[in-house]
PDB file of C-alpha atoms in Angstrom:
ATOM      1  CA  MET A   1       4.740 -14.638  10.251  1.00 57.00           C
ATOM      2  CA  SER A   2       7.344 -11.729   8.720  1.00 85.00           C
ATOM      3  CA  MET A   3       4.741  -9.147   6.661  1.00 94.00           C
ATOM      4  CA  LEU A   4       7.882  -8.719   4.008  1.00 97.00           C
ATOM      5  CA  VAL A   5      10.026 -11.942   2.718  1.00 97.00           C
ATOM      6  CA  ALA A   6      13.113 -12.674   1.312  1.00 97.00           C
ATOM      7  CA  LYS A   7      13.197 -13.420  -2.564  1.00 97.00           C
ATOM      8  CA  ASN A   8      15.408 -16.324  -1.884  1.00 97.00           C
ATOM      9  CA  TRP A   9      11.987 -17.409   0.515  1.00 97.00           C
ATOM     10  CA  LEU A  10      10.171 -17.481  -2.517  1.00 98.00           C
ATOM     11  CA  LEU A  11      12.473 -18.915  -5.081  1.00 98.00           C
ATOM     12  CA  ALA A  12      12.264 -21.503  -2.757  1.00 97.00           C
ATOM     13  CA  ARG A  13       8.381 -21.207  -2.829  1.00 96.00           C
ATOM     14  CA  LEU A  14       7.831 -20.564  -6.772  1.00 95.00           C
ATOM     15  CA  TYR A  15       5.657 -23.630  -7.582  1.00 92.00           C
ATOM     16  CA  GLU A  16       3.756 -23.959  -4.412  1.00 95.00           C
ATOM     17  CA  GLN A  17      -0.355 -24.789  -5.855  1.00 92.00           C
ATOM     18  CA  ASP A  18      -1.544 -23.278  -2.942  1.00 95.00           C
ATOM     19  CA  GLN A  19       0.236 -19.534  -3.562  1.00 97.00           C
ATOM     20  CA  VAL A  20      -0.071 -16.816  -6.346  1.00 98.00           C
ATOM     21  CA  ILE A  21       2.693 -14.073  -6.973  1.00 98.00           C
ATOM     22  CA  VAL A  22       0.550 -10.715  -7.682  1.00 98.00           C
ATOM     23  CA  ASP A  23       3.281  -8.314 -10.540  1.00 98.00           C
ATOM     24  CA  CYS A  24       2.071  -4.347  -9.351  1.00 98.00           C
ATOM     25  CA  ARG A  25       4.078  -2.941 -11.260  1.00 98.00           C
ATOM     26  CA  PHE A  26       2.600   0.850 -12.276  1.00 98.00           C
ATOM     27  CA  GLN A  27       4.326   3.854 -13.294  1.00 95.00           C
ATOM     28  CA  LEU A  28       1.610   7.137 -12.868  1.00 91.00           C
ATOM     29  CA  GLY A  29       0.600   9.489 -15.450  1.00 90.00           C
ATOM     30  CA  LYS A  30       1.834   5.743 -17.572  1.00 94.00           C
ATOM     31  CA  PRO A  31      -0.697   4.079 -16.899  1.00 91.00           C
ATOM     32  CA  GLU A  32       0.873   1.000 -19.606  1.00 95.00           C
ATOM     33  CA  VAL A  33       3.789   1.336 -19.378  1.00 97.00           C
ATOM     34  CA  GLY A  34       3.678  -1.500 -15.739  1.00 97.00           C
ATOM     35  CA  ARG A  35       1.677  -4.150 -18.077  1.00 97.00           C
ATOM     36  CA  GLN A  36       3.948  -3.685 -20.816  1.00 97.00           C
ATOM     37  CA  ALA A  37       7.147  -4.675 -17.767  1.00 98.00           C
ATOM     38  CA  TYR A  38       4.848  -7.569 -16.790  1.00 98.00           C
ATOM     39  CA  ASP A  39       4.563  -8.262 -21.069  1.00 97.00           C
ATOM     40  CA  ALA A  40       8.266  -8.866 -21.801  1.00 98.00           C
ATOM     41  CA  GLY A  41       9.439 -10.100 -18.422  1.00 98.00           C
ATOM     42  CA  HIS A  42       7.742 -11.197 -14.726  1.00 98.00           C
ATOM     43  CA  ILE A  43       8.571 -14.019 -12.122  1.00 98.00           C
ATOM     44  CA  PRO A  44       7.442 -16.908 -13.209  1.00 97.00           C
ATOM     45  CA  GLY A  45       3.972 -17.827 -12.232  1.00 96.00           C
ATOM     46  CA  ALA A  46       2.893 -14.018 -11.383  1.00 97.00           C
ATOM     47  CA  VAL A  47      -0.516 -12.667 -12.215  1.00 98.00           C
ATOM     48  CA  TYR A  48      -0.685  -8.979 -13.070  1.00 98.00           C
ATOM     49  CA  LEU A  49      -3.043  -6.406 -11.216  1.00 98.00           C
ATOM     50  CA  ASP A  50      -3.352  -3.070 -12.045  1.00 98.00           C
ATOM     51  CA  LEU A  51      -3.003   0.149  -9.662  1.00 98.00           C
ATOM     52  CA  GLU A  52      -5.791   1.817 -11.610  1.00 97.00           C
ATOM     53  CA  ALA A  53      -7.578  -0.272 -13.937  1.00 96.00           C
ATOM     54  CA  ASP A  54      -7.743  -2.972 -11.136  1.00 97.00           C
ATOM     55  CA  LEU A  55      -7.099  -1.673  -6.944  1.00 98.00           C
ATOM     56  CA  SER A  56      -8.993   1.033  -7.187  1.00 98.00           C
ATOM     57  CA  GLY A  57     -12.353   2.438  -8.295  1.00 97.00           C
ATOM     58  CA  PRO A  58     -13.553   5.124 -10.460  1.00 97.00           C
ATOM     59  CA  VAL A  59     -13.077   8.646  -9.744  1.00 97.00           C
ATOM     60  CA  GLN A  60     -15.792  10.588  -8.734  1.00 97.00           C
ATOM     61  CA  ALA A  61     -15.904  14.319  -6.669  1.00 96.00           C
ATOM     62  CA  HIS A  62     -15.183  12.898  -3.349  1.00 97.00           C
ATOM     63  CA  GLY A  63     -12.998   9.732  -2.657  1.00 96.00           C
ATOM     64  CA  GLY A  64      -9.506  10.498  -4.037  1.00 97.00           C
ATOM     65  CA  ARG A  65      -7.024   9.798  -7.142  1.00 97.00           C
ATOM     66  CA  HIS A  66      -7.698   6.199  -5.703  1.00 98.00           C
ATOM     67  CA  PRO A  67     -11.053   5.334  -4.655  1.00 97.00           C
ATOM     68  CA  LEU A  68     -11.160   1.824  -2.891  1.00 97.00           C
ATOM     69  CA  PRO A  69     -13.091  -0.661  -5.558  1.00 97.00           C
ATOM     70  CA  GLU A  70     -16.701  -1.595  -4.809  1.00 97.00           C
ATOM     71  CA  LEU A  71     -15.996  -4.818  -2.955  1.00 96.00           C
ATOM     72  CA  THR A  72     -18.596  -6.503  -5.238  1.00 97.00           C
ATOM     73  CA  ALA A  73     -15.386  -5.455  -8.331  1.00 97.00           C
ATOM     74  CA  LEU A  74     -12.891  -6.483  -5.881  1.00 98.00           C
ATOM     75  CA  GLU A  75     -14.090  -9.869  -5.633  1.00 98.00           C
ATOM     76  CA  GLU A  76     -13.954 -11.077  -8.756  1.00 98.00           C
ATOM     77  CA  ARG A  77     -10.950  -9.137  -9.970  1.00 98.00           C
ATOM     78  CA  LEU A  78      -9.214 -10.792  -6.630  1.00 98.00           C
ATOM     79  CA  SER A  79     -11.101 -14.035  -7.761  1.00 98.00           C
ATOM     80  CA  ARG A  80     -10.544 -13.867 -11.715  1.00 97.00           C
ATOM     81  CA  ALA A  81      -6.752 -14.112 -10.819  1.00 98.00           C
ATOM     82  CA  GLY A  82      -6.965 -17.450  -8.950  1.00 98.00           C
ATOM     83  CA  ILE A  83      -7.037 -15.933  -5.753  1.00 98.00           C
ATOM     84  CA  GLY A  84      -9.132 -17.364  -2.829  1.00 97.00           C
ATOM     85  CA  PRO A  85      -9.606 -17.938   0.678  1.00 96.00           C
ATOM     86  CA  GLN A  86      -6.938 -19.613   0.797  1.00 96.00           C
ATOM     87  CA  THR A  87      -4.612 -18.986  -1.150  1.00 98.00           C
ATOM     88  CA  ARG A  88      -1.194 -17.614  -0.048  1.00 98.00           C
ATOM     89  CA  VAL A  89      -0.689 -14.331  -1.865  1.00 98.00           C
ATOM     90  CA  VAL A  90       3.017 -12.843  -2.494  1.00 98.00           C
ATOM     91  CA  ALA A  91       3.395  -9.019  -4.412  1.00 98.00           C
ATOM     92  CA  TYR A  92       6.214  -7.477  -5.620  1.00 98.00           C
ATOM     93  CA  ASP A  93       6.238  -4.326  -7.646  1.00 98.00           C
ATOM     94  CA  ASP A  94       9.619  -2.190  -8.808  1.00 97.00           C
ATOM     95  CA  GLN A  95       8.893   0.984  -6.832  1.00 95.00           C
ATOM     96  CA  GLY A  96       9.203   0.382  -3.573  1.00 96.00           C
ATOM     97  CA  GLY A  97       7.640  -1.886  -2.820  1.00 97.00           C
ATOM     98  CA  MET A  98       4.312   0.645  -2.707  1.00 97.00           C
ATOM     99  CA  TYR A  99       1.783  -0.451  -4.955  1.00 98.00           C
ATOM    100  CA  ALA A 100       2.377  -3.827  -3.832  1.00 98.00           C
ATOM    101  CA  ALA A 101       1.474  -2.609  -0.585  1.00 98.00           C
ATOM    102  CA  ARG A 102      -1.899  -0.971  -1.905  1.00 98.00           C
ATOM    103  CA  LEU A 103      -2.602  -5.149  -2.318  1.00 98.00           C
ATOM    104  CA  TRP A 104      -1.035  -6.337   0.576  1.00 98.00           C
ATOM    105  CA  TRP A 105      -3.621  -3.451   1.963  1.00 98.00           C
ATOM    106  CA  LEU A 106      -6.658  -4.523   0.056  1.00 98.00           C
ATOM    107  CA  LEU A 107      -6.729  -7.927   0.928  1.00 98.00           C
ATOM    108  CA  ARG A 108      -6.159  -7.494   4.161  1.00 98.00           C
ATOM    109  CA  TYR A 109      -9.002  -5.135   4.391  1.00 98.00           C
ATOM    110  CA  ALA A 110     -11.437  -7.980   3.209  1.00 98.00           C
ATOM    111  CA  GLY A 111     -10.692 -10.202   5.855  1.00 98.00           C
ATOM    112  CA  HIS A 112      -7.032 -11.764   3.693  1.00 98.00           C
ATOM    113  CA  GLU A 113      -4.209 -12.127   6.137  1.00 95.00           C
ATOM    114  CA  GLN A 114      -2.581 -14.465   4.769  1.00 97.00           C
ATOM    115  CA  VAL A 115      -0.914 -12.450   2.007  1.00 98.00           C
ATOM    116  CA  TYR A 116       3.376  -9.980   2.375  1.00 98.00           C
ATOM    117  CA  VAL A 117       5.310  -7.924   0.273  1.00 98.00           C
ATOM    118  CA  LEU A 118       8.371  -9.246  -0.904  1.00 98.00           C
ATOM    119  CA  SER A 119      10.548  -7.056  -0.281  1.00 97.00           C
ATOM    120  CA  GLU A 120      13.276  -6.203  -3.087  1.00 96.00           C
ATOM    121  CA  GLY A 121      11.768  -5.370  -6.163  1.00 95.00           C
ATOM    122  CA  PHE A 122      12.009  -6.906  -9.506  1.00 98.00           C
ATOM    123  CA  SER A 123      14.674  -5.489 -10.140  1.00 97.00           C
ATOM    124  CA  ALA A 124      17.343  -7.347  -7.269  1.00 97.00           C
ATOM    125  CA  TRP A 125      15.257 -10.548  -8.314  1.00 98.00           C
ATOM    126  CA  GLU A 126      16.919 -10.002 -12.006  1.00 98.00           C
ATOM    127  CA  ALA A 127      19.982  -9.140 -10.705  1.00 97.00           C
ATOM    128  CA  ALA A 128      20.183 -12.619  -8.801  1.00 97.00           C
ATOM    129  CA  GLY A 129      19.889 -14.182 -11.822  1.00 98.00           C
ATOM    130  CA  TYR A 130      16.564 -15.935 -10.165  1.00 98.00           C
ATOM    131  CA  PRO A 131      14.100 -16.715 -13.040  1.00 98.00           C
ATOM    132  CA  VAL A 132      12.844 -14.564 -15.248  1.00 98.00           C
ATOM    133  CA  ASN A 133       9.932 -15.228 -17.532  1.00 97.00           C
ATOM    134  CA  ALA A 134       7.173 -13.686 -20.346  1.00 97.00           C
ATOM    135  CA  GLU A 135       4.201 -16.301 -19.796  1.00 94.00           C
ATOM    136  CA  GLN A 136       1.055 -15.644 -19.657  1.00 87.00           C
ATOM    137  CA  GLN A 137      -0.048 -17.731 -16.863  1.00 80.00           C
ATOM    138  CA  VAL A 138      -2.726 -19.957 -17.112  1.00 88.00           C
ATOM    139  CA  VAL A 139      -5.328 -19.114 -13.627  1.00 94.00           C
ATOM    140  CA  ILE A 140      -7.758 -21.323 -12.948  1.00 94.00           C
ATOM    141  CA  PRO A 141     -10.521 -19.189 -11.407  1.00 96.00           C
ATOM    142  CA  GLN A 142     -11.526 -19.184  -7.597  1.00 97.00           C
ATOM    143  CA  THR A 143     -14.348 -17.801  -5.175  1.00 98.00           C
ATOM    144  CA  PHE A 144     -12.710 -14.435  -3.518  1.00 98.00           C
ATOM    145  CA  THR A 145     -15.800 -13.813  -0.746  1.00 98.00           C
ATOM    146  CA  ALA A 146     -14.797 -10.724   1.392  1.00 97.00           C
ATOM    147  CA  GLN A 147     -14.815 -10.115   4.366  1.00 97.00           C
ATOM    148  CA  PRO A 148     -14.599  -6.975   5.359  1.00 97.00           C
ATOM    149  CA  GLN A 149     -12.331  -5.295   8.477  1.00 97.00           C
ATOM    150  CA  ARG A 150     -13.747  -2.216   8.726  1.00 95.00           C
ATOM    151  CA  GLY A 151     -11.038  -1.440  11.756  1.00 95.00           C
ATOM    152  CA  MET A 152      -8.402  -1.156   8.783  1.00 97.00           C
ATOM    153  CA  TRP A 153      -9.926   2.142   8.038  1.00 98.00           C
ATOM    154  CA  ALA A 154     -10.428   6.453   8.396  1.00 98.00           C
ATOM    155  CA  ASP A 155     -12.437   7.781   6.740  1.00 97.00           C
ATOM    156  CA  VAL A 156     -13.288  11.589   6.289  1.00 98.00           C
ATOM    157  CA  SER A 157     -15.569  12.786   9.049  1.00 98.00           C
ATOM    158  CA  GLU A 158     -12.936  10.529  11.336  1.00 98.00           C
ATOM    159  CA  VAL A 159      -9.515  11.854   9.831  1.00 98.00           C
ATOM    160  CA  ARG A 160     -11.468  15.905  10.675  1.00 98.00           C
ATOM    161  CA  GLU A 161     -12.458  14.780  14.499  1.00 98.00           C
ATOM    162  CA  ALA A 162      -8.429  13.719  14.311  1.00 98.00           C
ATOM    163  CA  SER A 163      -7.449  16.666  13.369  1.00 98.00           C
ATOM    164  CA  ALA A 164      -9.412  19.036  15.685  1.00 98.00           C
ATOM    165  CA  ALA A 165      -8.517  17.683  18.996  1.00 97.00           C
ATOM    166  CA  GLY A 166      -5.040  18.036  17.977  1.00 95.00           C
ATOM    167  CA  ALA A 167      -2.796  15.395  20.719  1.00 93.00           C
ATOM    168  CA  HIS A 168      -5.838  14.188  22.130  1.00 95.00           C
ATOM    169  CA  GLY A 169      -6.837  12.780  19.001  1.00 96.00           C
ATOM    170  CA  ALA A 170      -6.077   9.980  16.430  1.00 97.00           C
ATOM    171  CA  LEU A 171      -2.041  10.779  15.271  1.00 98.00           C
ATOM    172  CA  LEU A 172      -2.454  11.453  11.595  1.00 98.00           C
ATOM    173  CA  VAL A 173       0.361  10.366   9.721  1.00 98.00           C
ATOM    174  CA  ASP A 174       1.312  11.909   6.401  1.00 98.00           C
ATOM    175  CA  SER A 175       3.094  10.406   3.860  1.00 98.00           C
ATOM    176  CA  ARG A 176       4.175  11.670   1.136  1.00 98.00           C
ATOM    177  CA  GLU A 177       7.793  14.071   0.940  1.00 98.00           C
ATOM    178  CA  ALA A 178       8.765  17.023   2.906  1.00 98.00           C
ATOM    179  CA  LYS A 179       7.741  19.391   0.011  1.00 97.00           C
ATOM    180  CA  ARG A 180       4.641  18.614   0.062  1.00 98.00           C
ATOM    181  CA  TYR A 181       3.804  18.257   3.030  1.00 98.00           C
ATOM    182  CA  ILE A 182       4.875  21.431   3.954  1.00 98.00           C
ATOM    183  CA  GLY A 183       3.395  23.106   1.145  1.00 97.00           C
ATOM    184  CA  GLU A 184       6.585  23.567  -0.705  1.00 96.00           C
ATOM    185  CA  GLU A 185       5.440  22.423  -3.757  1.00 94.00           C
ATOM    186  CA  GLU A 186       3.205  20.525  -5.244  1.00 95.00           C
ATOM    187  CA  PRO A 187       3.101  19.219  -8.096  1.00 94.00           C
ATOM    188  CA  ILE A 188      -0.067  16.411  -8.054  1.00 94.00           C
ATOM    189  CA  ASP A 189      -3.708  18.167  -6.197  1.00 95.00           C
ATOM    190  CA  ALA A 190      -4.474  21.492  -7.050  1.00 94.00           C
ATOM    191  CA  ARG A 191      -3.698  23.110  -3.182  1.00 96.00           C
ATOM    192  CA  ALA A 192      -0.964  23.147  -1.714  1.00 96.00           C
ATOM    193  CA  GLY A 193      -0.335  22.306   2.296  1.00 98.00           C
ATOM    194  CA  HIS A 194      -0.749  19.550   4.223  1.00 98.00           C
ATOM    195  CA  ILE A 195      -3.960  18.156   6.901  1.00 98.00           C
ATOM    196  CA  PRO A 196      -3.361  20.397  10.147  1.00 98.00           C
ATOM    197  CA  SER A 197      -1.953  18.002  12.798  1.00 98.00           C
ATOM    198  CA  ALA A 198      -0.812  15.646  10.937  1.00 98.00           C
ATOM    199  CA  VAL A 199       3.336  14.809  10.809  1.00 98.00           C
ATOM    200  CA  ASN A 200       5.429  13.939   8.644  1.00 98.00           C
ATOM    201  CA  ARG A 201       6.931  10.604   7.085  1.00 98.00           C
ATOM    202  CA  PHE A 202       7.712  10.121   3.714  1.00 98.00           C
ATOM    203  CA  TRP A 203       6.993   6.773   2.970  1.00 98.00           C
ATOM    204  CA  LYS A 204      10.385   6.421   1.110  1.00 98.00           C
ATOM    205  CA  GLU A 205      12.615   6.476   4.582  1.00 98.00           C
ATOM    206  CA  VAL A 206      10.572   2.831   5.281  1.00 98.00           C
ATOM    207  CA  LEU A 207      13.975   1.150   2.745  1.00 98.00           C
ATOM    208  CA  ASP A 208      17.412   1.318   2.722  1.00 97.00           C
ATOM    209  CA  GLU A 209      19.812   2.851   0.284  1.00 95.00           C
ATOM    210  CA  ARG A 210      19.610  -0.469  -1.351  1.00 93.00           C
ATOM    211  CA  GLY A 211      15.912   0.076  -2.383  1.00 95.00           C
ATOM    212  CA  ALA A 212      15.044  -3.282   0.103  1.00 96.00           C
ATOM    213  CA  TRP A 213      12.718  -2.561   3.434  1.00 97.00           C
ATOM    214  CA  LYS A 214      14.560  -1.259   6.689  1.00 97.00           C
ATOM    215  CA  SER A 215      14.765  -4.128   9.541  1.00 96.00           C
ATOM    216  CA  GLU A 216      12.709  -4.899  12.042  1.00 96.00           C
ATOM    217  CA  ALA A 217      15.350  -2.630  14.670  1.00 97.00           C
ATOM    218  CA  GLU A 218      15.497  -0.084  11.589  1.00 98.00           C
ATOM    219  CA  LEU A 219      11.986   0.088  10.667  1.00 97.00           C
ATOM    220  CA  ARG A 220      12.140   0.760  14.542  1.00 98.00           C
ATOM    221  CA  GLU A 221      13.892   3.341  14.841  1.00 97.00           C
ATOM    222  CA  HIS A 222      12.516   4.939  12.339  1.00 97.00           C
ATOM    223  CA  PHE A 223       9.083   5.052  13.982  1.00 98.00           C
ATOM    224  CA  ALA A 224      10.086   5.114  17.629  1.00 98.00           C
ATOM    225  CA  ASP A 225       7.753   8.363  18.279  1.00 97.00           C
ATOM    226  CA  ILE A 226       4.650   6.617  16.297  1.00 98.00           C
ATOM    227  CA  ILE A 227       4.841   3.185  17.328  1.00 98.00           C
ATOM    228  CA  GLN A 228       5.132   4.692  21.120  1.00 97.00           C
ATOM    229  CA  GLU A 229       1.491   7.097  20.960  1.00 97.00           C
ATOM    230  CA  ALA A 230       0.257   3.829  19.390  1.00 97.00           C
ATOM    231  CA  GLU A 231       1.694   1.571  22.994  1.00 96.00           C
ATOM    232  CA  GLU A 232       0.061   4.327  25.199  1.00 95.00           C
ATOM    233  CA  GLY A 233      -3.457   3.315  23.267  1.00 94.00           C
ATOM    234  CA  ARG A 234      -3.185   5.756  20.270  1.00 97.00           C
ATOM    235  CA  ASP A 235      -5.239   5.325  17.099  1.00 97.00           C
ATOM    236  CA  VAL A 236      -2.572   6.139  13.749  1.00 98.00           C
ATOM    237  CA  VAL A 237      -4.141   7.116  10.672  1.00 98.00           C
ATOM    238  CA  VAL A 238      -1.654   7.150   8.117  1.00 98.00           C
ATOM    239  CA  TYR A 239      -2.181   9.611   4.545  1.00 98.00           C
ATOM    240  CA  CYS A 240      -0.420  10.724   2.076  1.00 98.00           C
ATOM    241  CA  GLY A 241      -1.626  11.967  -2.051  1.00 98.00           C
ATOM    242  CA  SER A 242      -4.863   9.072  -3.146  1.00 98.00           C
ATOM    243  CA  GLY A 243      -3.926   6.649   0.182  1.00 98.00           C
ATOM    244  CA  VAL A 244      -1.620   4.671  -1.851  1.00 98.00           C
ATOM    245  CA  SER A 245       2.336   5.830  -0.866  1.00 98.00           C
ATOM    246  CA  ALA A 246       0.734   5.154   2.769  1.00 98.00           C
ATOM    247  CA  CYS A 247       0.391   1.729   2.771  1.00 98.00           C
ATOM    248  CA  PRO A 248       4.178   0.836   3.109  1.00 98.00           C
ATOM    249  CA  ASN A 249       3.755   2.429   6.173  1.00 98.00           C
ATOM    250  CA  VAL A 250       0.424   0.896   7.533  1.00 98.00           C
ATOM    251  CA  LEU A 251       2.337  -1.728   6.371  1.00 98.00           C
ATOM    252  CA  ALA A 252       4.840  -1.387   8.567  1.00 98.00           C
ATOM    253  CA  LEU A 253       3.498  -0.784  10.992  1.00 98.00           C
ATOM    254  CA  HIS A 254       1.597  -3.574  11.062  1.00 97.00           C
ATOM    255  CA  HIS A 255       4.727  -5.460  10.623  1.00 97.00           C
ATOM    256  CA  LEU A 256       5.946  -4.456  14.188  1.00 97.00           C
ATOM    257  CA  GLY A 257       2.598  -5.498  15.475  1.00 96.00           C
ATOM    258  CA  TYR A 258       1.117  -2.273  16.114  1.00 96.00           C
ATOM    259  CA  THR A 259      -3.262  -3.515  14.565  1.00 94.00           C
ATOM    260  CA  ASN A 260      -4.512   0.338  15.562  1.00 95.00           C
ATOM    261  CA  VAL A 261      -2.824   1.888  12.773  1.00 98.00           C
ATOM    262  CA  LYS A 262      -4.995   2.856  10.043  1.00 98.00           C
ATOM    263  CA  LEU A 263      -5.021   4.189   5.999  1.00 98.00           C
ATOM    264  CA  TYR A 264      -7.484   7.095   5.286  1.00 98.00           C
ATOM    265  CA  PRO A 265      -7.821   5.101   1.920  1.00 98.00           C
ATOM    266  CA  GLY A 266      -8.750   8.872  -0.369  1.00 98.00           C
ATOM    267  CA  SER A 267      -5.680  11.024   1.849  1.00 98.00           C
ATOM    268  CA  TRP A 268      -4.883  14.986   0.774  1.00 98.00           C
ATOM    269  CA  SER A 269      -7.009  14.239  -2.954  1.00 98.00           C
ATOM    270  CA  ASP A 270      -9.860  13.414  -0.353  1.00 98.00           C
ATOM    271  CA  TRP A 271      -9.408  16.373   1.905  1.00 98.00           C
ATOM    272  CA  ILE A 272      -8.533  19.135  -0.528  1.00 98.00           C
ATOM    273  CA  SER A 273     -11.700  18.215  -2.432  1.00 98.00           C
ATOM    274  CA  TYR A 274     -14.161  19.846   0.435  1.00 98.00           C
ATOM    275  CA  GLU A 275     -13.861  23.878   0.283  1.00 97.00           C
ATOM    276  CA  GLU A 276     -14.518  23.612   4.365  1.00 97.00           C
ATOM    277  CA  ASN A 277     -11.275  21.119   5.186  1.00 98.00           C
ATOM    278  CA  PRO A 278      -7.999  23.846   6.919  1.00 98.00           C
ATOM    279  CA  ILE A 279      -5.067  22.828   5.415  1.00 98.00           C
ATOM    280  CA  ALA A 280      -2.103  24.065   7.030  1.00 98.00           C
ATOM    281  CA  VAL A 281       1.856  24.768   5.979  1.00 97.00           C
ATOM    282  CA  GLY A 282       5.007  24.587   7.128  1.00 94.00           C
ATOM    283  CA  ASN A 283       6.277  22.139  10.212  1.00 87.00           C
TER     284      ASN A 283
END
């Protein structure tokens, strides 16, 4: 089954008992906005998980702006949301799937395979006339036990090795906007540029002009050169600013069948926290 599901697919299964729908809406810099949007109206039965309170750990000297949560904390939050070992999880947001993909990645990293992302956001669901309500879901807690998949991510030492090895190491993919990648503009982090040897694939390019995820054929065309490298056995390591907007690129490549694709969770904000790490600018 695809890792992306259409809104009519979810509508047909809206009230199935083995399913948890998760609203992941969030706005950087305004962390209260996502919860407020959920409280105002959401897909019936959905629970809310917050990027910073639920899907990230506390910020420290290293690890980036949205560090991975400790596994015990993640287990507790997922259990409290009603997610157990047999639960089918469908995540959505209204930001192109960036935050929903973060939950998808965390669940896959924790060993849970039944997790999917809605291929269009909440606005498309609402515009289609599909049901929306503001009711607070009564959640029956489950017991989620993580089985961490170490092959899902790369740490800073692995990224250093890949960067130094260039074409002979893992392929690094920067998911940020081109202006940030080349170092022309950096609105968030303290230093501009990219990790040496990385190529650029802005994450929003997985979406079509309507803001929905592109078809498999379109995604294959978009990632053609990266797919070629992956098919030749080269590992792919994807990063962004803080390990969130890289997740749609990771999801897209896994969706196409490429499992040798990893996330660098700390991403650029972790990379620049080490003064000795080199920085490249330009293309």
